[in-house]
Every structure is written in C-alpha cells, then in structure tokens.
PDB file of N, CA and C in Angstrom:
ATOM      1  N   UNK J  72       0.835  -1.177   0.000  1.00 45.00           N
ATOM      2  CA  UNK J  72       0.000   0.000   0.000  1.00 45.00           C
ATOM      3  C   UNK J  72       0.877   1.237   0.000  1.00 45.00           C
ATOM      4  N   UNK J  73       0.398   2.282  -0.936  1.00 62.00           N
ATOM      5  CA  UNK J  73       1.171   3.231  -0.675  1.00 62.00           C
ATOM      6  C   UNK J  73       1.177   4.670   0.484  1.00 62.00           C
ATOM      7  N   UNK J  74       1.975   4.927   0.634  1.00 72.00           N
ATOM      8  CA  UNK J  74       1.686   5.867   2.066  1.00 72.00           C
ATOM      9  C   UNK J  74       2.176   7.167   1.585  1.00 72.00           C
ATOM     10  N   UNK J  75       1.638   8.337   2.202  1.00 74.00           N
ATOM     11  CA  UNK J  75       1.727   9.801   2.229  1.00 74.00           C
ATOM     12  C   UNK J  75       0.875   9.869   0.419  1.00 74.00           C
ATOM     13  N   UNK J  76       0.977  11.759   0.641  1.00 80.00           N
ATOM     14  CA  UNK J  76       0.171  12.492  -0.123  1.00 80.00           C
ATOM     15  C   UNK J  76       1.289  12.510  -1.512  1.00 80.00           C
ATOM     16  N   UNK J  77       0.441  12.091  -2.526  1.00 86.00           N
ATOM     17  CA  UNK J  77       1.673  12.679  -3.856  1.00 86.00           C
ATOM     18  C   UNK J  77       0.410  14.660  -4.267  1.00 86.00           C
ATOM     19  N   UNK J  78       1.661  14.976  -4.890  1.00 88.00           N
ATOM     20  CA  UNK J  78       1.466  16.307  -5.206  1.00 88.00           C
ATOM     21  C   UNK J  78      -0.317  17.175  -5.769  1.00 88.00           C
ATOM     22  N   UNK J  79      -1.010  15.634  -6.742  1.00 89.00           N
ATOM     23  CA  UNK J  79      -2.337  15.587  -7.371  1.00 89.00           C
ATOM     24  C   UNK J  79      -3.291  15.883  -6.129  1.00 89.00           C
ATOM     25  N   UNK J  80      -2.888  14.884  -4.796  1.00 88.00           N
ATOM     26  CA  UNK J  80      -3.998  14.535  -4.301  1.00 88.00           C
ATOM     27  C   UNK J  80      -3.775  15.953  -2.821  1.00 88.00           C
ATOM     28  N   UNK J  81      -2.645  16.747  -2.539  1.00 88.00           N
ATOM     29  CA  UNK J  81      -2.149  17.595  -1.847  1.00 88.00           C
ATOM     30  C   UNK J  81      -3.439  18.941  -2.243  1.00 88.00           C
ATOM     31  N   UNK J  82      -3.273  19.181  -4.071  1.00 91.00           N
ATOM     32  CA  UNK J  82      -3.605  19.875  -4.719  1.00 91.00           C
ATOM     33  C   UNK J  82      -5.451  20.162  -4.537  1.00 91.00           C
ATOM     34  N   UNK J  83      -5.939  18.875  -4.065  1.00 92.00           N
ATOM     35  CA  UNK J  83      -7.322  18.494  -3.936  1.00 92.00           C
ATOM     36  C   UNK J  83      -7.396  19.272  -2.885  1.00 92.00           C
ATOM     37  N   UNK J  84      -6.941  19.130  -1.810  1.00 91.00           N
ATOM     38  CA  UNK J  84      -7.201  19.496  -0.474  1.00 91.00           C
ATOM     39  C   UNK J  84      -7.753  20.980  -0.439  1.00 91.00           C
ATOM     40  N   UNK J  85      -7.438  22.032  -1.177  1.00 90.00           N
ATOM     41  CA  UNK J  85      -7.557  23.146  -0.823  1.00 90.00           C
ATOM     42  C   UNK J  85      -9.460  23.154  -1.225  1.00 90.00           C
ATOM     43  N   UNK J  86      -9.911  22.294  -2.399  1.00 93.00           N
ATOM     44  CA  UNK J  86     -11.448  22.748  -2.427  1.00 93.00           C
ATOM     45  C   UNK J  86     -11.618  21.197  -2.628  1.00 93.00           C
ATOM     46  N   UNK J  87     -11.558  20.410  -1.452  1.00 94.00           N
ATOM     47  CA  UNK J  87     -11.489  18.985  -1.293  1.00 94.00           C
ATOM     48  C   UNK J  87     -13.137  18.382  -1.689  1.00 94.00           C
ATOM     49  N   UNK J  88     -13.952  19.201  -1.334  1.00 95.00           N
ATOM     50  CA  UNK J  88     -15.452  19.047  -1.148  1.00 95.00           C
ATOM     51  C   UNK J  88     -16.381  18.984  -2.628  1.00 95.00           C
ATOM     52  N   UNK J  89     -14.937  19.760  -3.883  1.00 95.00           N
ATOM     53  CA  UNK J  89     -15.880  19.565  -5.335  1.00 95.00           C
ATOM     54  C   UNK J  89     -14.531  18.871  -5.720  1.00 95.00           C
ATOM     55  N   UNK J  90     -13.547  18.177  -5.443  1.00 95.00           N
ATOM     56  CA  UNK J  90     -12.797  16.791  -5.890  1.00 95.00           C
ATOM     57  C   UNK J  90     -13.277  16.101  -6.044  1.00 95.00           C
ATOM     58  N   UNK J  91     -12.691  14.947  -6.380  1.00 95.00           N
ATOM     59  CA  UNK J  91     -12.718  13.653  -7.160  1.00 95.00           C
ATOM     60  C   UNK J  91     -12.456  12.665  -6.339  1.00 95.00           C
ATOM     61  N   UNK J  92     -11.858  13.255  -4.687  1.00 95.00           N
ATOM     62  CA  UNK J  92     -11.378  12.214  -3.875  1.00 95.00           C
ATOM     63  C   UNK J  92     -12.676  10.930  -3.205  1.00 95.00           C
ATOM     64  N   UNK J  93     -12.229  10.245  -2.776  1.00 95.00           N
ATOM     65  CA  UNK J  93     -13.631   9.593  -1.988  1.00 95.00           C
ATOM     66  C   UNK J  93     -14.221  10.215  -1.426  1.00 95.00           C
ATOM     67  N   UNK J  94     -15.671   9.842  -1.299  1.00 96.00           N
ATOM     68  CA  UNK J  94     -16.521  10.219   0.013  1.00 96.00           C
ATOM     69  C   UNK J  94     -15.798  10.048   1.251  1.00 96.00           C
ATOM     70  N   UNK J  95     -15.001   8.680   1.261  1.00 96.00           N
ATOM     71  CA  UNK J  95     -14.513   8.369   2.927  1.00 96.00           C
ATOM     72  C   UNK J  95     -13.905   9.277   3.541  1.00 96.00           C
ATOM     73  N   UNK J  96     -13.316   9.811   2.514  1.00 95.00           N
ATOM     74  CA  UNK J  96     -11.977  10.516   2.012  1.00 95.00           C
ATOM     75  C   UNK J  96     -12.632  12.217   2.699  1.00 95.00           C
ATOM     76  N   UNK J  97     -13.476  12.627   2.160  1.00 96.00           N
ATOM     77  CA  UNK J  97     -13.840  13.947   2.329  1.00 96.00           C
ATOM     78  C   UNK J  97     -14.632  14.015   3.477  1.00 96.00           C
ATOM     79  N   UNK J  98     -15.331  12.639   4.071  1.00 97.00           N
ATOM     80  CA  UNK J  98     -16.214  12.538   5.470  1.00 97.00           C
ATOM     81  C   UNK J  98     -15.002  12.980   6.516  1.00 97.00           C
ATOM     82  N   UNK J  99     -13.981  12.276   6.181  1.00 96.00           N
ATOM     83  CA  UNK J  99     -12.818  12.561   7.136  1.00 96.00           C
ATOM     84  C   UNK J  99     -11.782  13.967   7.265  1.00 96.00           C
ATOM     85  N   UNK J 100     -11.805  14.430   6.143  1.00 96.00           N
ATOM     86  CA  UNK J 100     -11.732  15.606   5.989  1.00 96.00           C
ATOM     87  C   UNK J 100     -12.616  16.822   6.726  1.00 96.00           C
ATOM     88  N   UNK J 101     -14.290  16.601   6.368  1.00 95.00           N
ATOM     89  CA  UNK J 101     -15.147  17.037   7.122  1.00 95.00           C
ATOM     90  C   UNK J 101     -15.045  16.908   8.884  1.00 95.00           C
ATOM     91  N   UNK J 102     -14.582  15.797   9.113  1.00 96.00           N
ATOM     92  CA  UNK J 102     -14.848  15.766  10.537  1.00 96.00           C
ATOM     93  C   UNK J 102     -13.120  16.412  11.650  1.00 96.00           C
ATOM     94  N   UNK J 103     -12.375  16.505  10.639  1.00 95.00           N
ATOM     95  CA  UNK J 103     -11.704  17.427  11.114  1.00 95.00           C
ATOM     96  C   UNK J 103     -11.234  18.982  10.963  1.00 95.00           C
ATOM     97  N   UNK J 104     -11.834  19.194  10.057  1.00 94.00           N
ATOM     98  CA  UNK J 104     -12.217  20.666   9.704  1.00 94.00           C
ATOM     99  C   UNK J 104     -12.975  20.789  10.559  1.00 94.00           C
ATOM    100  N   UNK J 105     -14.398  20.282  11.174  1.00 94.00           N
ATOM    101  CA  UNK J 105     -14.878  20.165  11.908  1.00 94.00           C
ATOM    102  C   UNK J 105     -14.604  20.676  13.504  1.00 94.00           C
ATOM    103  N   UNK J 106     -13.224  19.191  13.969  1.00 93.00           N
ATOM    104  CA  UNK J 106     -12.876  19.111  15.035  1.00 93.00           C
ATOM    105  C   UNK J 106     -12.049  20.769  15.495  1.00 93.00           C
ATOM    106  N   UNK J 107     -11.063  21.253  14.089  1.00 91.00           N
ATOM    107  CA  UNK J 107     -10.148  22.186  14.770  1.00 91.00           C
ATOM    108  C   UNK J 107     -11.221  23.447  13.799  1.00 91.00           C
ATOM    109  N   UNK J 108     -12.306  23.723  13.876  1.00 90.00           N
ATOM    110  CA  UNK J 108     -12.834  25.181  13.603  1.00 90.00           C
ATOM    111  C   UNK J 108     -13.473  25.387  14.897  1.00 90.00           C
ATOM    112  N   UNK J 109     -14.045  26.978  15.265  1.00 86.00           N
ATOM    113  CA  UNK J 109     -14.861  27.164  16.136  1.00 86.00           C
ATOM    114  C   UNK J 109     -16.198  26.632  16.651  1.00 86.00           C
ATOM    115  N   UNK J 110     -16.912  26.001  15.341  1.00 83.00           N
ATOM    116  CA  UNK J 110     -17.655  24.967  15.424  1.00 83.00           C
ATOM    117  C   UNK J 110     -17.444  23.775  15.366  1.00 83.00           C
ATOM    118  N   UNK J 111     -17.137  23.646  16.702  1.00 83.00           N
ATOM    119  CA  UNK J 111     -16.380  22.038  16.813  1.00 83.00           C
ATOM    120  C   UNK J 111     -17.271  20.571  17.083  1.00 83.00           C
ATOM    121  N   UNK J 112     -18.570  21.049  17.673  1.00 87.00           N
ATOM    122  CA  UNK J 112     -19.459  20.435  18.067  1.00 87.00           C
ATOM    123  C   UNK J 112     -19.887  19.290  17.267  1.00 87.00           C
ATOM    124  N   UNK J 113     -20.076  17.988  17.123  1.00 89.00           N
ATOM    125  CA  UNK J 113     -20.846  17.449  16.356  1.00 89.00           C
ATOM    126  C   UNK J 113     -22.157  16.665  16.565  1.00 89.00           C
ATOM    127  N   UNK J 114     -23.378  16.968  15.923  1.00 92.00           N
ATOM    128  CA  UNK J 114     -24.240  17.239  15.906  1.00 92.00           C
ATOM    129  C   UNK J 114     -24.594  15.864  15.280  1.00 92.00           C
ATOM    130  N   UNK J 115     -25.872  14.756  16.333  1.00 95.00           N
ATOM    131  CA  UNK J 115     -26.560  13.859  15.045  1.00 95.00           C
ATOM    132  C   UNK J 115     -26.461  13.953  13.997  1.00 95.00           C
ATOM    133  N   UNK J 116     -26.665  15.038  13.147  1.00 95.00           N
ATOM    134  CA  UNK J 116     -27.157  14.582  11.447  1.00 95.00           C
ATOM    135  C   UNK J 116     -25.724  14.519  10.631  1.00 95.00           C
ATOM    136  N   UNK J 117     -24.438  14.699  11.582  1.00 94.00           N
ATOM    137  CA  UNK J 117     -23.136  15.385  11.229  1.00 94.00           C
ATOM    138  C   UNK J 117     -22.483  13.661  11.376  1.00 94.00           C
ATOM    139  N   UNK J 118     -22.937  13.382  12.848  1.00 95.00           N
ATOM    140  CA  UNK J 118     -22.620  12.118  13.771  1.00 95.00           C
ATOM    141  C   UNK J 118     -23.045  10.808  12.474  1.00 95.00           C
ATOM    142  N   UNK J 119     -24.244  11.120  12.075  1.00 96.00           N
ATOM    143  CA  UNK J 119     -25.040   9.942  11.139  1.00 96.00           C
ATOM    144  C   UNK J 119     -23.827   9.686   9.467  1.00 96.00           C
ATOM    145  N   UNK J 120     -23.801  11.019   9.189  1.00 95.00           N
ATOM    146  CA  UNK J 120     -22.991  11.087   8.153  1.00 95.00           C
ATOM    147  C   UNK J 120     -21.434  10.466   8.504  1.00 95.00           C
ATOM    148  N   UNK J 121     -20.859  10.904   9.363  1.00 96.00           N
ATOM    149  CA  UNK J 121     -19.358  10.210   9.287  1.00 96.00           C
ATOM    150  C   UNK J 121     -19.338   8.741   9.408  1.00 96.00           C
ATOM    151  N   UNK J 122     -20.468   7.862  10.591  1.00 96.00           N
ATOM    152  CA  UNK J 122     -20.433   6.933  10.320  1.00 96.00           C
ATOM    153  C   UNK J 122     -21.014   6.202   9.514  1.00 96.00           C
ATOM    154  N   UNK J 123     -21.213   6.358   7.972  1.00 97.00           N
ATOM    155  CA  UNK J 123     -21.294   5.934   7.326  1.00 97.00           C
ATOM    156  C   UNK J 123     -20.315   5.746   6.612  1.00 97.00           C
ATOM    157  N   UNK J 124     -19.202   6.442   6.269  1.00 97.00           N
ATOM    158  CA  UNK J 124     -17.860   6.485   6.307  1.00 97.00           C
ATOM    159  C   UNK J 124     -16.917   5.549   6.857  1.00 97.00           C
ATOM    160  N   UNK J 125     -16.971   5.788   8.092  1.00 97.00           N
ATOM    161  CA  UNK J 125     -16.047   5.369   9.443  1.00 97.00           C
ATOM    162  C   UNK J 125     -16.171   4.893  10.432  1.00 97.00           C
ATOM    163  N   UNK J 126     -15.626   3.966  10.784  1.00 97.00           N
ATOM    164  CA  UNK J 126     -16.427   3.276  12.117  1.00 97.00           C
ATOM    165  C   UNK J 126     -15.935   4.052  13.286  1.00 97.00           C
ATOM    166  N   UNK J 127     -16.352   3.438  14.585  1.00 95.00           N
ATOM    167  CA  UNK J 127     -16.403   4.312  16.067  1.00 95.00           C
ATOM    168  C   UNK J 127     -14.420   4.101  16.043  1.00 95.00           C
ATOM    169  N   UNK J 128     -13.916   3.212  15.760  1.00 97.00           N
ATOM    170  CA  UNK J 128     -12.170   3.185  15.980  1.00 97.00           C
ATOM    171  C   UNK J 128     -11.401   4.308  15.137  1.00 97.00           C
ATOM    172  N   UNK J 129     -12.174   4.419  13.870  1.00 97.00           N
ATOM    173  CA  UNK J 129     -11.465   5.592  13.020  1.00 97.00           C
ATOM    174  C   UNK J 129     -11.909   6.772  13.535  1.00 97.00           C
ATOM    175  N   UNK J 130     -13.029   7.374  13.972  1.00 96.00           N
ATOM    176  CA  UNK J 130     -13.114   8.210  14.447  1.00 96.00           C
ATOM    177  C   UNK J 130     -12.739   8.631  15.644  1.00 96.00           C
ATOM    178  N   UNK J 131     -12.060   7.941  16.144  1.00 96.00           N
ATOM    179  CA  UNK J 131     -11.069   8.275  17.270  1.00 96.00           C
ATOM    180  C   UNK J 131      -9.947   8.182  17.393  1.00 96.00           C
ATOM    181  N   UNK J 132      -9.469   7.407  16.490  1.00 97.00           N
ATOM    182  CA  UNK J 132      -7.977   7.679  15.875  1.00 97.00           C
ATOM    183  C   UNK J 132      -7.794   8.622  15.050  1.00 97.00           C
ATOM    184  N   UNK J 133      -8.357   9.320  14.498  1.00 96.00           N
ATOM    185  CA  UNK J 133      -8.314  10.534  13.860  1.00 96.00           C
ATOM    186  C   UNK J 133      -8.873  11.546  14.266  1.00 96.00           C
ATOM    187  N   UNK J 134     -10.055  11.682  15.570  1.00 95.00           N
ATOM    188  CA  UNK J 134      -9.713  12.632  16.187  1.00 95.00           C
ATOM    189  C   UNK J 134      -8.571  13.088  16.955  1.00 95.00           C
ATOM    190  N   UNK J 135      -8.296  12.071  17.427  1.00 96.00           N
ATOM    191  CA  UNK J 135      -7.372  11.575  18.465  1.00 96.00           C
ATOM    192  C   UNK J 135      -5.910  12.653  17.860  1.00 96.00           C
ATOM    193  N   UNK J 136      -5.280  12.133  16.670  1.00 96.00           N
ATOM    194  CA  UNK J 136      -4.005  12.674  15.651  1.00 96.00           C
ATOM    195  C   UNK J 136      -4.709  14.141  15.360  1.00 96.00           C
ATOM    196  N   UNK J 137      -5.765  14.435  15.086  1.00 95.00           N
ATOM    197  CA  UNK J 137      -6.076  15.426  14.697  1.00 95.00           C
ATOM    198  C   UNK J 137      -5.744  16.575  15.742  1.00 95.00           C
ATOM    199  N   UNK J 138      -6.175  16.426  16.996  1.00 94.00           N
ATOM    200  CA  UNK J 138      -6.587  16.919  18.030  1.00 94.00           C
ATOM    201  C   UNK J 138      -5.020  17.391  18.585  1.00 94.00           C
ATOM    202  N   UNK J 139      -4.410  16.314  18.499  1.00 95.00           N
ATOM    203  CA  UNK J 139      -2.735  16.214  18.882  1.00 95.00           C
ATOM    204  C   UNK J 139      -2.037  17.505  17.982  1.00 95.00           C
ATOM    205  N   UNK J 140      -2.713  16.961  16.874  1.00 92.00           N
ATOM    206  CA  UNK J 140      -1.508  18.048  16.237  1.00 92.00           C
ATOM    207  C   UNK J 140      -1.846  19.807  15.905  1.00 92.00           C
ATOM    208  N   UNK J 141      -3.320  19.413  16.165  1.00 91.00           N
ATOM    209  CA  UNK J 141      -4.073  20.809  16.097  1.00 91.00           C
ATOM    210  C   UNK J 141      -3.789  21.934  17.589  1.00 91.00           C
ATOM    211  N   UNK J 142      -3.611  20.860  18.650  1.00 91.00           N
ATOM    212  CA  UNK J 142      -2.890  21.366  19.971  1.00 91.00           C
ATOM    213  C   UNK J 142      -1.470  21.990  19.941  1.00 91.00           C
ATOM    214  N   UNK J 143      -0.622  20.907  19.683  1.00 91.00           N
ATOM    215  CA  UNK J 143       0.764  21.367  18.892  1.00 91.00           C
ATOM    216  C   UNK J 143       0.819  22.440  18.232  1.00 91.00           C
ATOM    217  N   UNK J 144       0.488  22.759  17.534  1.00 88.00           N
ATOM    218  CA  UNK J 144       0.895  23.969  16.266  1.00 88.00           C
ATOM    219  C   UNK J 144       0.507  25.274  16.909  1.00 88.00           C
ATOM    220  N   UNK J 145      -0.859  25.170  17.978  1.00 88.00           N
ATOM    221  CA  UNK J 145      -1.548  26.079  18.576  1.00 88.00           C
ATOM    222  C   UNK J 145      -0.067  26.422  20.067  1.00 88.00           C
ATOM    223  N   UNK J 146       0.423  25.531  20.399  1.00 88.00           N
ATOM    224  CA  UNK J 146       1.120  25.382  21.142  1.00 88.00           C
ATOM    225  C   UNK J 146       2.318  26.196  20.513  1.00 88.00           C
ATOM    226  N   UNK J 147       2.790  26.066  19.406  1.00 85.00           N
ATOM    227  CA  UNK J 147       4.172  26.497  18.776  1.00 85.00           C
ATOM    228  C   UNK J 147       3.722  27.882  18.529  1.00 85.00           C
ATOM    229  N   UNK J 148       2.424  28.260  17.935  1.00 83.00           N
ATOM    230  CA  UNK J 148       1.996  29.689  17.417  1.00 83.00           C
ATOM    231  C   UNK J 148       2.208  30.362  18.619  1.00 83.00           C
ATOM    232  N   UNK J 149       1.867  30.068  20.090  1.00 86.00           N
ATOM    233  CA  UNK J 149       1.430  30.229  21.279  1.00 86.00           C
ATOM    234  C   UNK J 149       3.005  31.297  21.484  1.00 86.00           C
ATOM    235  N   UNK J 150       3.926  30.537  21.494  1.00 84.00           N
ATOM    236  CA  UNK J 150       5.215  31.113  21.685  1.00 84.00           C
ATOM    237  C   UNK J 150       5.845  31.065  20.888  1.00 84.00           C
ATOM    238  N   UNK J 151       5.659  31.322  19.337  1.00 79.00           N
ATOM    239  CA  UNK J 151       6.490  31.658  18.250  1.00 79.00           C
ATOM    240  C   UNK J 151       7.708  30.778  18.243  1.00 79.00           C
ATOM    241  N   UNK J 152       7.611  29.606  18.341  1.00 78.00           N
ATOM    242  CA  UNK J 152       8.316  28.605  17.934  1.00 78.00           C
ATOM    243  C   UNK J 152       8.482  27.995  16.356  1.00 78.00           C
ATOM    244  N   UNK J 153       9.836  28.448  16.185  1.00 73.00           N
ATOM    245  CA  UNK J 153      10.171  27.951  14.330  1.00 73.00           C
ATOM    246  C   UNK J 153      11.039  26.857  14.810  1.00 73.00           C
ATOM    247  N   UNK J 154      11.322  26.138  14.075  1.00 70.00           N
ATOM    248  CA  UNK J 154      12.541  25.205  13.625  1.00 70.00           C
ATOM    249  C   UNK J 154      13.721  25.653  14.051  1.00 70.00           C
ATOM    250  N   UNK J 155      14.411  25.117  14.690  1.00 72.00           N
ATOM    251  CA  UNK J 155      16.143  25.590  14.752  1.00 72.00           C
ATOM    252  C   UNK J 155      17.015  25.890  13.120  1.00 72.00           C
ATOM    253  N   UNK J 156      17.340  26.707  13.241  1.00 68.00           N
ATOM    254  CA  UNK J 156      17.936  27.654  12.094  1.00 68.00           C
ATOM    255  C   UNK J 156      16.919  27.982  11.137  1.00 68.00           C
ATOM    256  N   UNK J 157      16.053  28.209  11.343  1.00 69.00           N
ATOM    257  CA  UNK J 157      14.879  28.541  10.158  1.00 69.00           C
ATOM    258  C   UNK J 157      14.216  29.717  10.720  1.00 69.00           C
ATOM    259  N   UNK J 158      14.180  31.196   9.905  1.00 72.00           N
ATOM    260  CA  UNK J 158      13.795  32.249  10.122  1.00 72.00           C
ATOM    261  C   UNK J 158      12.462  32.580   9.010  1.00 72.00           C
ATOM    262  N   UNK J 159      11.675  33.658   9.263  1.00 71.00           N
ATOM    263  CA  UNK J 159      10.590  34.171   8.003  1.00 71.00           C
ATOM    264  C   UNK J 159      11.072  34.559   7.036  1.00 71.00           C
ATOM    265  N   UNK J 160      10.707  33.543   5.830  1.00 76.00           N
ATOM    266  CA  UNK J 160      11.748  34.087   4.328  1.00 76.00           C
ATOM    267  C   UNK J 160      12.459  32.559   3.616  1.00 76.00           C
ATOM    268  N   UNK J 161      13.404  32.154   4.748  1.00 74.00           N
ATOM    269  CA  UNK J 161      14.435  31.243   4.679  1.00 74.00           C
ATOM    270  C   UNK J 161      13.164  30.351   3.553  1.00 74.00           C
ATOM    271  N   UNK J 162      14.218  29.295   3.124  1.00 72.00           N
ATOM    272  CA  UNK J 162      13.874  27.957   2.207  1.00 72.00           C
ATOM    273  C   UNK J 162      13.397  27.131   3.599  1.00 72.00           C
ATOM    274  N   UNK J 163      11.910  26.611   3.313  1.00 65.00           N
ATOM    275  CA  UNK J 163      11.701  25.239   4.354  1.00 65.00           C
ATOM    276  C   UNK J 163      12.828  24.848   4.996  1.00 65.00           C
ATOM    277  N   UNK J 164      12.945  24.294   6.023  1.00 61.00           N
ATOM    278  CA  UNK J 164      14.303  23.394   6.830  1.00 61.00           C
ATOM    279  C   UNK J 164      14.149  21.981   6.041  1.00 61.00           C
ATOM    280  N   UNK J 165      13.085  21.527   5.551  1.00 61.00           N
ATOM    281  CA  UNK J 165      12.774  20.294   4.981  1.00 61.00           C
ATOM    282  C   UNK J 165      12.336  20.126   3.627  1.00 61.00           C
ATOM    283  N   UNK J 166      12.412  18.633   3.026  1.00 60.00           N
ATOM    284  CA  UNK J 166      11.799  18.823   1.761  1.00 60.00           C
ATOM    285  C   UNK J 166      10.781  17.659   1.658  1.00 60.00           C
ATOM    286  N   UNK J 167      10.915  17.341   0.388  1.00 60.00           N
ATOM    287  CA  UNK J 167      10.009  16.231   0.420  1.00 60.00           C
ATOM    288  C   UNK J 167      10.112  15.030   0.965  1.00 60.00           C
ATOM    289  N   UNK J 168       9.408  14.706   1.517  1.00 51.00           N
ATOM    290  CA  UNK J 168       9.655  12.969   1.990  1.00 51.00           C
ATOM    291  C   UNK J 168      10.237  12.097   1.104  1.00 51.00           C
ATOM    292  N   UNK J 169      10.991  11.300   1.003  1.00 58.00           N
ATOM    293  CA  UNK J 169      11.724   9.791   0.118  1.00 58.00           C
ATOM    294  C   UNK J 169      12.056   8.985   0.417  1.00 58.00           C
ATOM    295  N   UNK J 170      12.027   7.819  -0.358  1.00 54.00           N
ATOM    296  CA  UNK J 170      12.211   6.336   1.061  1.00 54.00           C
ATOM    297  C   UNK J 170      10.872   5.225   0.579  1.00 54.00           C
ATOM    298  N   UNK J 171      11.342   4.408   1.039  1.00 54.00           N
ATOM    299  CA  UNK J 171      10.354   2.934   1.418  1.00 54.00           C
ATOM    300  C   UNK J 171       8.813   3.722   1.684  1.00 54.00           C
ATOM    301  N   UNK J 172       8.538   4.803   2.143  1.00 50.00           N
ATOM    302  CA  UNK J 172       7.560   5.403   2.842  1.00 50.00           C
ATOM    303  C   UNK J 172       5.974   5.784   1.589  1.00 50.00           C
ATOM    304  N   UNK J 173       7.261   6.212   1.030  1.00 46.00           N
ATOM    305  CA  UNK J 173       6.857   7.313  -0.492  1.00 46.00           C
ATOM    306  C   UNK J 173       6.461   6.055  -2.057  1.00 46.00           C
ATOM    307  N   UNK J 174       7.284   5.309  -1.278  1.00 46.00           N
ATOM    308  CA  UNK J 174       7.180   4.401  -3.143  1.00 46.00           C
ATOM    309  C   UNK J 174       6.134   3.031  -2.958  1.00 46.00           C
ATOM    310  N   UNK J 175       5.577   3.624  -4.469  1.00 43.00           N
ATOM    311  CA  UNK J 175       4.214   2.556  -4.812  1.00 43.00           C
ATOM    312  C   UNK J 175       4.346   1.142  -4.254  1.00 43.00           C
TER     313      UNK J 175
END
C-alpha cells in the first residue's frame, strides 16, 4: 500500500469538497475541519454522516491525531516557535519525503 500524499492529491485538499477524492476521504476531511474550527461540536445529522464512512475506531484515531496536532501547532503559534535555524523568508528546513515510505 502506498503511504503519504503525492502532489495531485495535496492539490485536492484546498477545495477537497468539489474533488474527485472519496466520500470516505472527504467525510474525514469534514470531521476534522470540523474538530479544529470554532464549530467544533458534532451534531446527530453530522454524527449519522461520518459513520457511514467510518467506524467508532477511526473516528477516534483521527480525532485523536487530529486533536494532537491541532494542539501542537496552537502550542508552537502560542510562543512563536520555528525550527532551529529557520527564520521568516528562509527555504523550508525540509523537503520532500523519500524512502520505502513514499514508493508505490
């Protein structure tokens, strides 16, 4: 199976909702757009829709990562935490992923 985002499916993300990706695909999307906006709440008719998607384990493993990393970043913004040697401007500290990880 292949793992991480190639560049096509990155590209989706920004108007993920009139893509081509799966339903599963965009339920899960939905439910964490969801989790980290101000309307975080989820609501029966919201609740009915994901699990049709996803069972009760995925939706908590992906709140779960979601939640983690949506804390994190809020955490780094919190006290202006960058990368060691990486200033506003500089080239990324990183690039693309490569490896066993990345290939079909």
């Amino acid at each position: 199976m292949r793992r991480g985002a190639t560049e096509t499916v990155v590209a989706k993300l920004a108007d993920y909702e009139q893509s081509d990706l799966p339903e599963r695909t965009k339920a899960a999307l939905r439910y964490v757009d969801r989790l980290t906006s101000d309307a975080w709440q989820v609501d029966r008719r919201f609740d009915d829709e994901l699990r049709r998607h996803l069972s009760d384990d995925e939706l908590l493993d992906l709140g779960m990562v979601a939640m983690f990393f949506n804390g994190w970043q809020r955490l780094i913004d919190a006290f202006g935490i960058t990368p060691d040697r990486w200033r506003d401007g500089d080239a990324l500290p990183f690039g693309p992923l490569t490896g066993p990880a990345t290939q079909a």
